XYZ file of C-alpha atoms in Angstrom:
272
model
C 55.259 57.725 136.662
C 57.338 58.851 133.761
C 61.041 59.261 133.840
C 62.421 62.504 132.508
C 64.925 61.978 129.781
C 67.714 64.359 129.042
C 67.391 66.240 125.800
C 69.885 65.087 123.218
C 72.733 67.500 122.660
C 72.148 69.939 119.879
C 73.764 68.975 116.631
C 73.442 72.442 115.139
C 76.859 73.902 114.469
C 77.824 76.845 116.602
C 78.199 80.119 114.690
C 81.818 80.310 115.784
C 82.429 76.846 114.317
C 80.892 77.866 111.022
C 83.043 80.973 111.013
C 86.125 78.859 111.676
C 85.353 76.627 108.707
C 84.799 79.541 106.388
C 87.741 81.510 105.161
C 88.117 84.899 106.818
C 89.540 86.193 103.552
C 86.492 85.016 101.630
C 84.225 86.719 104.148
C 86.221 89.928 103.825
C 85.976 89.811 100.035
C 82.228 89.214 100.249
C 81.781 92.284 102.430
C 84.108 94.219 100.142
C 81.810 93.367 97.238
C 78.889 94.671 99.325
C 80.626 98.034 99.528
C 81.420 98.004 95.809
C 77.754 97.341 95.028
C 76.854 100.352 97.172
C 79.167 102.461 95.021
C 77.503 101.124 91.864
C 74.134 102.310 93.167
C 75.591 105.580 94.477
C 78.192 106.669 91.889
C 78.310 110.113 93.467
C 80.421 108.463 96.175
C 83.283 108.616 93.662
C 82.819 112.306 92.909
C 85.536 113.458 95.303
C 88.213 111.112 93.969
C 87.145 111.885 90.386
C 87.243 115.679 90.601
C 89.995 116.232 93.149
C 92.943 115.157 90.942
C 91.673 117.339 88.096
C 91.202 120.360 90.357
C 94.621 119.958 91.983
C 96.338 119.505 88.625
C 94.711 122.578 87.082
C 95.343 124.660 90.194
C 99.012 123.854 90.658
C 100.014 123.550 86.992
C 98.334 126.623 85.565
C 98.267 128.895 88.631
C 101.640 128.092 90.214
C 103.491 126.178 87.498
C 104.920 129.200 85.722
C 106.123 130.801 88.947
C 107.673 127.596 90.295
C 109.250 126.055 87.193
C 109.080 128.811 84.586
C 107.129 126.594 82.200
C 103.955 124.722 83.070
C 104.817 121.811 80.758
C 107.987 121.076 82.731
C 106.163 121.469 86.020
C 103.419 119.080 84.883
C 106.000 116.331 84.479
C 107.335 116.909 87.979
C 103.908 117.382 89.554
C 101.914 114.360 88.347
C 103.586 111.762 90.632
C 103.048 114.083 93.580
C 99.385 114.674 92.735
C 98.909 110.919 92.310
C 100.134 110.282 95.843
C 98.364 113.342 97.219
C 94.965 112.242 95.918
C 95.533 108.759 97.331
C 96.312 110.224 100.743
C 93.126 112.274 100.789
C 91.084 109.354 99.427
C 92.028 107.168 102.394
C 89.989 109.363 104.716
C 86.727 108.208 103.164
C 86.869 104.811 104.842
C 86.762 106.339 108.317
C 83.669 108.376 107.475
C 81.916 105.359 105.935
C 82.653 103.103 108.909
C 81.498 105.743 111.364
C 78.226 106.133 109.462
C 77.697 102.356 109.329
C 78.209 102.038 113.078
C 75.837 104.926 113.763
C 73.156 103.303 111.577
C 73.524 99.928 113.295
C 74.977 98.084 110.307
C 77.743 96.557 112.403
C 75.223 95.319 114.959
C 73.873 93.064 112.214
C 77.378 91.972 111.262
C 77.996 90.964 114.871
C 75.125 88.453 114.711
C 76.545 86.769 111.609
C 78.928 83.786 111.732
C 81.847 85.739 110.309
C 85.294 86.645 111.507
C 85.381 89.776 113.632
C 87.940 91.333 111.314
C 85.952 90.690 108.108
C 83.910 93.945 108.056
C 87.010 96.070 108.537
C 89.218 94.176 106.097
C 86.376 94.158 103.578
C 86.048 97.930 103.839
C 89.789 98.330 103.225
C 89.627 96.079 100.148
C 86.587 97.914 98.765
C 88.373 101.257 98.916
C 90.721 100.053 96.176
C 87.941 101.078 93.766
C 88.270 104.667 94.984
C 92.046 104.595 94.663
C 91.941 103.190 91.133
C 89.352 105.762 90.109
C 91.505 108.665 91.269
C 94.600 107.284 89.528
C 92.829 106.598 86.223
C 91.242 110.058 86.189
C 94.538 111.759 87.007
C 96.643 109.891 84.455
C 94.028 110.340 81.725
C 93.771 114.077 82.381
C 97.541 114.506 82.695
C 98.069 112.580 79.452
C 95.649 114.933 77.710
C 97.807 117.835 78.923
C 100.978 116.200 77.612
C 102.328 114.098 80.482
C 104.201 110.962 79.440
C 105.952 108.336 81.517
C 109.495 107.604 80.369
C 109.995 104.213 82.027
C 107.490 102.015 80.225
C 104.194 100.425 81.149
C 105.490 97.740 83.582
C 107.148 100.308 85.844
C 104.114 102.574 85.590
C 101.922 99.664 86.698
C 104.320 99.007 89.579
C 104.080 102.665 90.597
C 100.293 102.332 90.741
C 100.524 99.130 92.792
C 102.965 100.689 95.256
C 100.726 103.719 95.681
C 97.602 101.637 96.240
C 99.410 99.275 98.600
C 100.626 102.133 100.775
C 97.172 103.727 100.723
C 95.631 100.464 101.957
C 98.095 100.398 104.847
C 97.459 104.061 105.643
C 93.709 103.484 105.549
C 93.984 101.525 108.814
C 94.798 104.821 110.512
C 91.444 106.156 109.344
C 89.694 102.910 110.243
C 90.923 103.465 113.781
C 89.889 107.139 113.720
C 86.449 106.251 112.351
C 85.922 103.749 115.163
C 87.218 106.081 117.855
C 85.584 109.464 117.290
C 81.851 109.982 117.681
C 80.738 111.614 114.442
C 81.532 111.494 110.742
C 82.276 115.212 110.767
C 84.902 114.698 113.444
C 86.464 111.921 111.351
C 86.855 114.334 108.442
C 88.368 117.001 110.673
C 90.883 114.701 112.337
C 91.753 113.058 109.024
C 92.378 116.406 107.362
C 94.685 117.496 110.173
C 96.625 114.244 109.807
C 97.025 114.211 106.020
C 97.407 117.913 105.214
C 100.891 118.488 106.718
C 102.150 115.146 105.405
C 101.065 115.778 101.819
C 101.988 119.447 101.533
C 105.122 119.032 103.640
C 106.537 116.598 101.094
C 108.182 116.737 97.680
C 104.796 116.568 95.947
C 104.898 120.192 94.785
C 108.519 121.333 95.091
C 111.930 119.802 95.620
C 113.187 119.545 99.180
C 116.278 121.649 98.372
C 114.094 124.735 97.853
C 112.631 124.598 101.364
C 113.966 126.210 104.564
C 116.454 124.094 106.466
C 114.121 123.208 109.335
C 111.418 122.116 106.899
C 113.856 120.096 104.798
C 114.505 117.791 107.754
C 110.788 117.064 108.072
C 110.287 116.692 104.328
C 113.183 114.298 103.779
C 111.948 112.007 106.577
C 108.291 112.277 105.628
C 106.806 108.879 104.637
C 104.794 110.598 101.909
C 108.035 111.961 100.437
C 109.460 108.444 100.271
C 106.330 107.236 98.487
C 106.386 110.157 96.044
C 110.070 109.603 95.287
C 109.323 105.933 94.604
C 106.436 106.718 92.262
C 108.394 109.492 90.555
C 111.358 107.193 90.003
C 109.151 104.483 88.504
C 107.318 106.911 86.218
C 110.102 109.298 85.219
C 113.367 107.640 86.190
C 115.613 108.121 89.182
C 116.465 106.280 92.402
C 113.848 103.706 93.371
C 115.435 101.110 95.661
C 116.054 103.338 98.692
C 112.719 105.221 98.720
C 110.900 101.950 98.025
C 112.578 100.341 101.029
C 111.565 103.285 103.212
C 108.019 103.121 101.844
C 107.775 99.410 102.624
C 109.081 100.039 106.132
C 106.560 102.801 106.797
C 103.747 100.634 105.411
C 104.717 97.736 107.676
C 104.864 100.075 110.679
C 101.375 101.392 109.929
C 100.004 97.847 109.828
C 101.776 96.741 113.001
C 100.552 99.744 114.973
C 97.095 100.542 113.641
C 95.566 97.167 112.769
C 95.599 96.074 116.452
C 94.407 99.524 117.528
C 91.552 99.393 115.015
C 90.517 95.889 116.073
C 90.553 96.889 119.747
C 88.458 99.978 119.000
C 86.061 97.812 116.975
C 85.552 95.380 119.858
C 84.853 98.259 122.219
C 82.540 100.129 119.853
C 80.448 97.259 118.493
């Protein structure tokens, strides 16, 4: 008669333990690089952020510039900071569409089986979108410089303006992460995102000064977070008040993170 012996406890590390030992930030950066590699193999993914700033600049400078400012050269100087922020706002919507497509194709089902932090796929997607933001800014500034735009505050402040714009866009992108995880189709993500960004961008000081607007619209424009961001970027590029609009921009960015990161993570747990 043989005596049954208990099987020795497994010494294989649990996936959760491996995930705990590995840096969540490193995992996020690894997945961000995955998305960047996808862009390298599909450069047409950057077509929207490459052409949009050129189209907007040509449209508003040469079609409306003379009527608004009397001279398109003067209007170009005023417009470029607004177009920079405007293109960033529209570029943030791409992350929601991409996440929705990945979930539909089952990509996140594979991520769920990996020993990685639950937040890594979402944070990685946010980091990867910096490539889109930088592309839109480089294209815009190169095209505007060819038309005669020049910053008057020096390269360090211009670099700070770019960093502030990208930082705010990364915070705003969590809104679209949440939308992409909540709605059912990529087309719906685009529709909801457009409805969210259109009034904020065009109801700001991107195209005209707030003083030229009707009184009821001035109240909205002056308290618009996009206006605060545009005023910050405009002050850093062309001169003017920076401290107050920068403080408002930082406050809005923090509010976006506090509200929409938990909402996005909750939607992710429910969806995947």
